[in-house]
Amino acid sequence: MEKGRVIPILLIIGSIFIIIYRYLGSTNRISIYIILFTLISTIIISYLLNKKIIKINKIVLQSNLYNIITDKDQYCGIILRIIGKTDTSSTSRSILEEELRKLSMSLARRQSGFHYVFTTSIYEGKMGSAIIIYKKCNDEDKSSLISDIEKEVNDVYNISRAISPHLDLIPSSTSSTIVPLPSIFGNIPYLYAPERTFSPSTNEMLIYEYDLPLGEAMSSFGRTEVGIKLSDLTRHIGIFGSTGSGKSTTASHLAIQAFKKGVNIVILDWHGEYRELIPNDINIMFYNKINILKINLNQIISNDINDAVDIFGDVMQLTDPQRFLLYTVLNKLKKNPELSFKNLLTILRNIEETSNWIRDVKYALARKFFILFGKEGRSLFSTDGLTLDNLESYINGFVIIDISNIKNTKLRRLYGLLIMKLISDYYMEKKPSKKTMIIVDEAHNYFSEKNDFTDRLVSEIRKYGISFCIVSQSPSSLSPEIMKNTNIKIVHAIKSDIDKRSIRESLSLDERIISSLDKLDVGEALLSAPNIKKAIIINIKRKNIKTN
């Protein structure tokens, strides 16, 4: 307690005592004396204790003062350790760092004649920060110098308590290490408040064996080759990232590595960019608007009407009554040798119109299915097209199906889904021994939240030897079932908060890692795979690309 506060407090207590004494009778005066004695004793004891604490602090302060003599000058000062009063979670660290920044800005505005150096020490896995307060003291009297430093430290304490309540400044002795300071500092301050010790387990090797190399990661051992296991392919892969972050390069690199291990590759190329990413030494089966891979729609309908209704219903955005009517129509259509708009209209006309809503449903269904029988639709679907019997010759090897020239987006989606359906049916029925990886570019166009067919497909097909590689710039647009079933995730730079949240929920990542996703460079990615203990940042290999 400061001396200036003692007299006013005693005057206040005395005034209260006089008022009480005047209005109470003589019978209560003994109690008043006891109360007054207790109050005065408490004040005296508090004053003595406070004086003792100040004296102890003064001794601690003086014992930690340092004195450095150079050829020309003498410097005196003190070192204060910076200790955070909160835990070291990401939120608390940001609070501590902000308070430390405020403290440094306040000291930068002071005109006290003292220098302030914030320093962070990193040694043997330990990190910690301190502030050095010093001044030139060539001709100063020792007692005057000590008084100046004590006053400056008290001022810094008071500033810290006011604007940095979560920081403690504790005097510390100097080490025997000599650390030179630069004559001129840089223009980017680095401040780090809490002490931190990195345990050896943080730096241990995180990578297990792999068959398909992806790139490199940094560890305590230096640069380490990383990859995924061939046996994990059928657990499905998700490659996510904003436009231009390197998704297609990563997917093509992964396809090349899997192909070299004997896996069939089928790429559904939404934008028509994958052919340029595959080197000349790989023999590609390439389908586009000139060399069209046609589909026999009749066989797909005949094999599984329920899946056909799900696929058409999702692509055409059919209502429940329209889906019900479609099921009836497809049941009748599969008996016809040729699927045509004329046959579709004939079947619709023969369905009895018992009410106005049935007539409306019929007309709406005919209108939505007209795209199948237009010029573009007829070029994609034919009775002499792809079937389960001839599929093997079309998907054996490295296949790129360029669908970028299908102008109608609904037709493009429908065509891609039907290719997936055919390959899946082939594997479930024929059970070939060779694995196939289907790379689905811009997968959010297929695997939407309301598509029961794709959810069921991805969850069931892995046991038959098919791997899906889902490539998308918008993971939040994919169904939760798809995110759950992609057990290998490669996440490039992501800007959108909703997409970050989707990644965080699917991988159970902490906020610090999620907040760094938008800072990844092109070719950098977060990798999570069954053969890796925890998600790590890697650099994807980028070989010279030759136009094929």
XYZ file of C-alpha atoms in Angstrom:
548
model
C 0.000 0.000 0.000
C 1.418 3.387 -0.985
C 2.086 6.005 1.743
C -0.217 8.537 0.117
C -3.189 6.225 0.582
C -2.732 5.457 4.313
C -3.709 8.884 5.762
C -6.952 9.267 3.718
C -8.023 5.746 4.721
C -7.337 6.473 8.411
C -9.331 9.742 8.175
C -12.285 7.896 6.619
C -12.208 5.221 9.342
C -11.960 7.907 12.054
C -14.965 9.782 10.617
C -17.015 6.585 10.518
C -16.023 5.853 14.131
C -17.131 9.346 15.338
C -20.513 9.009 13.601
C -21.127 5.540 15.053
C -19.921 6.649 18.514
C -22.306 9.622 18.501
C -25.439 7.681 17.592
C -24.874 4.498 19.626
C -25.407 4.234 23.308
C -22.701 3.627 25.887
C -23.615 -0.081 26.094
C -22.330 -0.647 22.557
C -19.132 1.394 22.880
C -17.008 -1.631 23.848
C -18.000 -3.335 20.570
C -17.046 -0.177 18.687
C -13.579 -0.207 20.278
C -13.113 -3.860 19.268
C -14.162 -3.169 15.645
C -11.932 -0.101 15.448
C -8.972 -2.010 16.878
C -9.472 -4.828 14.333
C -9.629 -2.415 11.383
C -6.538 -0.482 12.433
C -4.619 -3.721 13.078
C -5.585 -5.049 9.611
C -4.393 -1.841 7.939
C -1.086 -1.893 9.796
C -0.458 -5.589 9.008
C -1.370 -5.087 5.324
C 0.952 -2.113 5.114
C 3.845 -4.042 6.683
C 3.269 -7.098 4.453
C 3.045 -4.960 1.340
C 6.217 -3.172 2.338
C 7.916 -6.539 2.808
C 6.746 -7.772 -0.618
C 8.002 -4.581 -2.257
C 11.330 -5.071 -0.502
C 11.522 -8.712 -1.674
C 10.651 -7.704 -5.238
C 13.313 -5.019 -5.055
C 15.892 -7.588 -3.933
C 14.878 -9.975 -6.752
C 15.058 -7.138 -9.249
C 18.479 -5.958 -8.098
C 19.882 -9.497 -8.053
C 18.979 -9.942 -11.725
C 20.431 -6.679 -13.033
C 23.236 -7.200 -15.531
C 26.193 -5.075 -16.491
C 28.082 -5.435 -19.794
C 31.287 -3.500 -20.474
C 32.580 -3.150 -24.032
C 35.681 -1.376 -25.325
C 33.875 1.957 -25.458
C 30.682 1.753 -23.427
C 28.945 0.207 -20.455
C 25.361 -1.160 -20.622
C 23.065 -2.012 -17.732
C 19.660 -3.634 -17.753
C 17.428 -6.529 -16.849
C 15.765 -9.486 -18.584
C 12.081 -10.269 -18.014
C 10.705 -13.669 -19.005
C 7.325 -13.481 -20.770
C 4.920 -16.082 -19.411
C 1.385 -16.661 -20.667
C -1.230 -17.109 -17.939
C -3.579 -19.161 -20.155
C -3.297 -22.550 -21.856
C -1.601 -22.965 -25.249
C -4.647 -23.729 -27.372
C -4.905 -21.946 -30.718
C -7.442 -19.437 -29.334
C -5.352 -18.656 -26.242
C -2.188 -18.297 -28.303
C -3.839 -15.704 -30.500
C -4.892 -13.739 -27.371
C -1.370 -13.865 -25.942
C 0.244 -12.866 -29.205
C -2.172 -9.955 -29.626
C -1.453 -8.722 -26.070
C 2.266 -9.039 -26.681
C 1.882 -7.016 -29.871
C 0.017 -4.288 -27.941
C 2.729 -4.237 -25.274
C 5.465 -3.851 -27.882
C 3.569 -1.022 -29.594
C 3.160 0.800 -26.261
C 6.862 0.481 -25.488
C 7.718 1.674 -28.995
C 5.968 4.969 -28.201
C 7.820 5.526 -24.903
C 10.584 8.114 -24.661
C 12.352 6.735 -21.584
C 15.935 6.470 -22.784
C 15.802 2.667 -22.485
C 16.105 0.104 -25.288
C 13.674 -2.837 -25.496
C 14.523 -6.119 -27.240
C 11.912 -8.852 -27.609
C 13.639 -12.170 -28.202
C 12.506 -15.755 -28.822
C 14.882 -18.571 -27.922
C 14.747 -21.953 -29.667
C 17.015 -24.626 -28.225
C 16.740 -28.428 -27.894
C 13.040 -28.476 -28.746
C 12.108 -25.626 -26.378
C 10.716 -22.237 -27.323
C 10.241 -19.216 -25.087
C 10.218 -15.423 -25.203
C 11.672 -12.606 -23.109
C 12.092 -8.844 -23.130
C 15.481 -7.204 -22.503
C 15.382 -3.689 -21.007
C 18.723 -1.870 -21.045
C 20.409 1.521 -21.354
C 23.880 2.998 -21.682
C 25.266 3.750 -18.206
C 28.783 5.090 -18.637
C 28.861 7.852 -16.000
C 25.822 7.139 -13.827
C 25.950 6.660 -10.086
C 25.120 3.050 -9.133
C 22.277 3.884 -6.740
C 20.809 6.325 -9.240
C 21.118 3.722 -12.022
C 19.390 1.029 -9.967
C 16.623 3.478 -9.116
C 16.153 4.325 -12.826
C 15.954 0.655 -13.848
C 13.544 -0.134 -10.990
C 11.303 2.736 -12.043
C 11.399 1.646 -15.692
C 10.582 -1.972 -14.811
C 7.671 -0.824 -12.617
C 6.389 1.342 -15.472
C 6.608 -1.631 -17.871
C 4.812 -3.793 -15.276
C 2.001 -1.253 -15.005
C 1.656 -0.970 -18.784
C 1.591 -4.762 -19.090
C -1.072 -5.137 -16.385
C -3.237 -2.560 -18.141
C -3.091 -3.810 -21.745
C -1.725 -7.375 -21.408
C -3.556 -8.961 -18.458
C -2.763 -12.512 -19.624
C 1.012 -11.947 -19.582
C 3.415 -12.177 -16.649
C 6.825 -10.462 -16.726
C 9.249 -12.245 -14.401
C 12.867 -11.107 -13.777
C 15.426 -13.651 -14.967
C 19.153 -14.028 -14.607
C 21.342 -13.854 -17.701
C 22.722 -16.971 -19.361
C 26.399 -17.587 -20.010
C 25.731 -17.626 -23.753
C 26.923 -14.626 -25.739
C 24.401 -13.618 -28.393
C 25.319 -10.656 -30.622
C 22.505 -8.339 -31.695
C 22.420 -6.873 -35.218
C 23.171 -3.195 -35.655
C 20.038 -2.878 -37.808
C 16.929 -5.044 -37.448
C 14.485 -6.137 -40.169
C 11.031 -4.663 -40.671
C 8.911 -7.717 -39.709
C 8.560 -8.279 -35.939
C 8.123 -11.819 -34.662
C 6.460 -12.112 -31.265
C 5.680 -15.343 -29.437
C 4.367 -15.266 -25.897
C 4.033 -18.712 -24.270
C 6.801 -21.110 -23.393
C 6.502 -24.332 -25.330
C 8.331 -27.653 -25.345
C 8.076 -29.983 -28.332
C 8.013 -33.614 -27.264
C 10.066 -36.139 -29.268
C 6.863 -37.817 -30.507
C 5.977 -34.676 -32.496
C 9.070 -35.106 -34.629
C 8.925 -38.864 -35.116
C 8.619 -40.459 -38.543
C 4.947 -40.316 -39.512
C 5.069 -42.316 -42.759
C 4.655 -46.038 -43.155
C 5.305 -48.121 -46.269
C 3.650 -47.193 -49.563
C 3.358 -48.462 -53.143
C 2.227 -45.343 -55.008
C 4.587 -42.363 -54.476
C 2.914 -38.957 -54.256
C 5.578 -36.474 -53.206
C 7.654 -35.322 -50.259
C 7.021 -34.222 -46.682
C 9.300 -32.479 -44.202
C 10.143 -34.269 -40.951
C 12.925 -34.259 -38.384
C 14.760 -36.582 -40.769
C 14.637 -34.023 -43.583
C 12.648 -34.522 -46.777
C 10.775 -37.815 -46.753
C 9.111 -39.589 -49.677
C 5.411 -40.160 -49.040
C 2.682 -42.083 -50.808
C -0.273 -44.418 -50.394
C -0.652 -48.186 -50.460
C -2.044 -49.982 -53.501
C -4.298 -52.049 -51.242
C -5.934 -48.840 -49.959
C -7.072 -47.673 -53.416
C -10.464 -49.349 -53.100
C -11.098 -47.354 -49.932
C -11.595 -44.465 -52.373
C -9.754 -41.164 -52.724
C -10.913 -37.567 -52.418
C -8.840 -34.796 -54.036
C -10.100 -31.336 -53.109
C -8.962 -27.776 -53.758
C -9.805 -24.454 -55.348
C -9.409 -23.845 -59.078
C -5.720 -23.775 -60.029
C -4.486 -25.388 -56.796
C -3.155 -28.522 -58.543
C -6.003 -31.063 -58.255
C -5.784 -32.311 -61.862
C -1.992 -32.637 -61.694
C -2.283 -34.668 -58.498
C -5.025 -36.890 -59.938
C -3.060 -37.523 -63.155
C 0.117 -38.293 -61.186
C -1.796 -40.756 -59.013
C -3.367 -42.334 -62.120
C 0.069 -42.839 -63.709
C 1.460 -44.476 -60.561
C -1.554 -46.800 -60.218
C -1.427 -47.699 -63.932
C 2.227 -48.716 -63.569
C 1.116 -51.111 -60.814
C -1.368 -52.838 -63.138
C -4.567 -50.907 -62.376
C -7.017 -49.958 -65.136
C -7.618 -46.196 -65.279
C -10.839 -44.548 -66.464
C -10.927 -40.730 -66.320
C -14.241 -38.909 -66.745
C -12.761 -35.617 -67.918
C -15.298 -32.830 -67.305
C -13.126 -29.996 -68.719
C -11.010 -31.861 -71.288
C -7.638 -31.182 -69.657
C -6.254 -34.593 -68.617
C -4.861 -35.724 -71.977
C -2.214 -32.988 -71.817
C -1.181 -34.152 -68.331
C -0.264 -37.705 -69.381
C 3.254 -38.297 -70.843
C 3.815 -39.801 -74.290
C 5.170 -43.116 -73.018
C 1.688 -44.144 -71.804
C -0.650 -45.570 -74.441
C -4.016 -43.853 -73.981
C -7.427 -44.950 -75.202
C -8.987 -41.557 -75.836
C -12.685 -40.877 -76.451
C -14.129 -37.481 -77.374
C -16.664 -35.909 -79.761
C -14.841 -37.421 -82.765
C -14.263 -40.869 -81.275
C -17.480 -41.208 -79.247
C -17.912 -44.013 -76.728
C -21.626 -44.724 -77.137
C -23.810 -46.365 -74.491
C -26.548 -48.953 -74.976
C -29.260 -47.377 -72.836
C -31.665 -50.296 -73.295
C -29.412 -52.730 -71.449
C -28.931 -50.384 -68.493
C -32.701 -50.020 -68.148
C -33.245 -53.772 -68.512
C -30.600 -54.673 -65.922
C -31.821 -52.468 -63.065
C -34.851 -50.200 -63.389
C -34.492 -48.901 -59.817
C -30.975 -47.571 -60.441
C -32.093 -46.128 -63.776
C -34.943 -44.258 -62.056
C -32.520 -42.927 -59.408
C -30.054 -41.727 -62.063
C -32.663 -40.146 -64.346
C -34.541 -38.717 -61.377
C -31.426 -36.981 -60.031
C -30.234 -35.609 -63.376
C -33.662 -34.562 -64.672
C -34.748 -33.263 -61.222
C -37.937 -35.333 -61.284
C -40.645 -34.978 -58.665
C -41.900 -38.057 -56.795
C -44.985 -38.440 -59.066
C -42.720 -38.133 -62.123
C -40.359 -40.792 -60.721
C -43.297 -43.120 -60.111
C -44.559 -42.641 -63.659
C -41.016 -43.087 -65.031
C -40.774 -46.478 -63.316
C -43.970 -47.556 -65.119
C -42.715 -46.218 -68.462
C -39.285 -47.897 -68.197
C -40.916 -51.222 -67.326
C -42.752 -51.053 -70.635
C -39.840 -49.577 -72.619
C -37.420 -52.388 -71.781
C -39.635 -54.756 -73.798
C -39.057 -52.652 -76.938
C -35.964 -53.423 -79.034
C -35.344 -49.715 -79.618
C -35.506 -46.820 -77.186
C -36.911 -43.820 -79.047
C -38.911 -40.704 -78.322
C -41.703 -42.131 -80.455
C -41.910 -45.244 -78.292
C -41.782 -43.091 -75.142
C -44.700 -40.959 -76.354
C -46.681 -44.059 -77.326
C -46.328 -45.526 -73.840
C -47.231 -42.202 -72.202
C -50.356 -41.862 -74.385
C -51.500 -45.344 -73.417
C -51.367 -44.510 -69.693
C -54.899 -43.649 -68.604
C -55.414 -40.055 -67.475
C -57.654 -40.449 -64.440
C -57.034 -36.870 -63.322
C -55.522 -33.584 -64.465
C -52.352 -34.041 -62.411
C -51.550 -37.316 -64.221
C -51.791 -35.511 -67.560
C -49.486 -32.751 -66.266
C -46.986 -35.340 -65.013
C -46.995 -37.120 -68.398
C -46.314 -33.921 -70.349
C -43.582 -32.828 -67.906
C -41.870 -36.227 -68.174
C -41.970 -36.158 -71.989
C -40.534 -32.626 -72.010
C -37.652 -33.485 -69.667
C -36.707 -36.650 -71.592
C -36.653 -34.945 -74.968
C -32.920 -34.167 -74.576
C -32.177 -37.908 -74.864
C -33.596 -38.018 -78.359
C -32.186 -34.767 -79.759
C -29.086 -34.661 -81.983
C -26.624 -34.600 -79.081
C -28.476 -37.328 -77.190
C -28.630 -39.624 -80.240
C -24.854 -39.285 -80.693
C -24.265 -40.634 -77.169
C -26.805 -43.461 -76.894
C -27.224 -46.291 -79.393
C -28.285 -49.952 -79.465
C -24.808 -50.863 -80.770
C -23.110 -48.994 -77.909
C -21.374 -50.077 -74.715
C -22.794 -53.163 -72.929
C -21.611 -55.527 -70.197
C -20.534 -58.025 -72.842
C -18.147 -55.707 -74.710
C -17.114 -53.381 -71.865
C -13.800 -55.077 -71.029
C -12.205 -54.160 -74.353
C -13.107 -50.486 -73.806
C -11.825 -50.021 -70.240
C -8.742 -52.243 -70.288
C -5.732 -49.922 -69.961
C -5.511 -46.153 -69.565
C -8.797 -44.595 -70.708
C -9.701 -40.902 -70.904
C -13.304 -40.036 -71.751
C -13.448 -36.343 -72.646
C -17.021 -35.179 -71.990
C -16.251 -31.453 -72.139
C -17.857 -31.184 -75.597
C -21.254 -32.412 -74.402
C -22.873 -28.984 -74.295
C -26.004 -29.894 -72.367
C -24.939 -30.141 -68.714
C -27.713 -32.594 -67.848
C -26.639 -34.892 -70.681
C -23.028 -34.614 -69.519
C -23.978 -35.615 -65.980
C -26.226 -38.421 -67.209
C -23.540 -39.808 -69.513
C -20.924 -39.818 -66.721
C -23.261 -41.532 -64.243
C -24.206 -44.195 -66.798
C -20.503 -44.940 -67.473
C -20.004 -45.452 -63.713
C -23.125 -47.632 -63.621
C -21.914 -49.840 -66.499
C -18.421 -50.358 -65.049
C -19.873 -51.149 -61.616
C -22.396 -53.645 -63.039
C -19.607 -55.289 -65.030
C -17.455 -55.793 -61.925
C -20.344 -57.066 -59.824
C -21.463 -59.526 -62.510
C -18.188 -60.632 -64.160
C -15.890 -60.213 -61.106
C -12.607 -59.544 -62.995
C -9.361 -59.798 -61.033
C -7.820 -56.552 -62.318
C -8.655 -53.411 -60.352
C -10.052 -50.285 -61.988
C -9.732 -46.725 -60.701
C -12.389 -44.284 -61.932
C -11.255 -40.661 -61.676
C -14.330 -38.424 -61.543
C -13.412 -34.834 -62.370
C -15.670 -32.076 -60.946
C -17.348 -34.784 -58.894
C -19.816 -32.386 -57.247
C -21.727 -32.538 -60.544
C -22.450 -36.234 -59.918
C -22.293 -36.931 -56.190
C -24.910 -34.525 -54.888
C -26.656 -34.817 -51.538
C -29.874 -36.229 -52.996
C -28.389 -38.966 -55.222
C -29.095 -42.293 -53.523
C -27.528 -44.217 -56.406
C -24.043 -42.686 -56.021
C -24.121 -42.999 -52.218
C -24.984 -46.676 -52.529
C -22.468 -47.199 -55.325
C -19.455 -45.773 -53.472
C -20.237 -47.624 -50.238
C -20.769 -51.048 -51.880
C -18.450 -51.216 -54.900
C -15.084 -51.308 -53.090
C -15.336 -55.044 -52.359
C -15.492 -55.767 -56.111
C -12.181 -54.060 -56.943
C -13.291 -50.593 -58.089
C -11.682 -47.452 -56.703
C -13.257 -44.026 -57.047
C -11.039 -40.947 -57.105
C -13.360 -38.020 -56.380
C -11.929 -34.700 -57.635
C -13.838 -31.572 -56.618
C -13.341 -27.885 -55.862
C -16.358 -27.929 -53.531
C -16.321 -30.728 -50.925
C -19.272 -29.100 -49.142
C -21.418 -29.827 -52.230
C -20.786 -33.570 -51.950
C -23.049 -35.805 -49.915
C -21.842 -36.690 -46.388
C -21.851 -40.356 -47.429
C -19.290 -39.637 -50.155
C -17.051 -37.697 -47.758
C -17.286 -40.519 -45.232
C -16.338 -43.175 -47.804
C -13.233 -41.426 -49.162
C -10.636 -42.775 -46.732
C -7.713 -41.171 -48.549
C -7.985 -37.392 -48.738
C -5.620 -35.047 -50.559
C -6.574 -31.441 -49.809
C -5.032 -28.610 -51.834
C -5.611 -24.901 -51.122
C -9.220 -24.176 -50.135
C -10.557 -20.629 -49.710
C -14.228 -21.127 -48.830
C -15.086 -21.327 -45.117
C -17.935 -23.777 -45.755
C -15.563 -26.083 -47.664
C -12.996 -25.816 -44.859
C -15.692 -26.798 -42.377
C -16.567 -29.846 -44.493
C -12.914 -30.955 -44.508
C -12.557 -30.338 -40.768
C -15.612 -32.453 -39.958
C -14.545 -35.334 -42.199
C -10.954 -35.428 -40.875
C -11.455 -34.150 -37.287
C -8.702 -31.556 -37.736
C -7.955 -28.740 -35.302
C -8.620 -25.119 -36.205
C -4.923 -24.301 -36.670
C -4.552 -26.756 -39.568
C -7.889 -25.780 -41.124
C -7.003 -22.074 -41.065
C -3.779 -22.818 -42.975
C -5.540 -24.511 -45.924
C -5.986 -21.249 -47.839
C -2.245 -20.550 -47.526
C -1.040 -23.700 -49.332
C 0.986 -23.080 -52.492
C 0.181 -24.697 -55.845
C 1.205 -28.360 -55.587
C 1.109 -28.408 -51.784
C -1.565 -30.516 -50.139
C -2.735 -31.965 -46.855
C -2.575 -35.778 -47.034
C -4.625 -38.114 -44.859
C -4.398 -41.852 -45.542
C -4.712 -45.149 -43.633
C -0.933 -45.741 -43.805
C -0.177 -42.368 -42.178
C -0.619 -41.715 -38.460
C -1.962 -38.203 -38.868
C -2.569 -35.682 -41.643
C 0.600 -34.044 -43.009
C 1.486 -31.343 -45.541
C 3.232 -32.696 -48.647
C 4.605 -31.378 -51.943
C 3.129 -33.298 -54.881
C 5.641 -34.361 -57.528
C 5.353 -32.307 -60.714
C 7.172 -33.892 -63.636
C 7.599 -32.239 -67.020
C 4.352 -32.691 -68.954
C 4.464 -33.652 -72.624
C 1.441 -33.171 -74.849
C 0.215 -36.571 -75.946
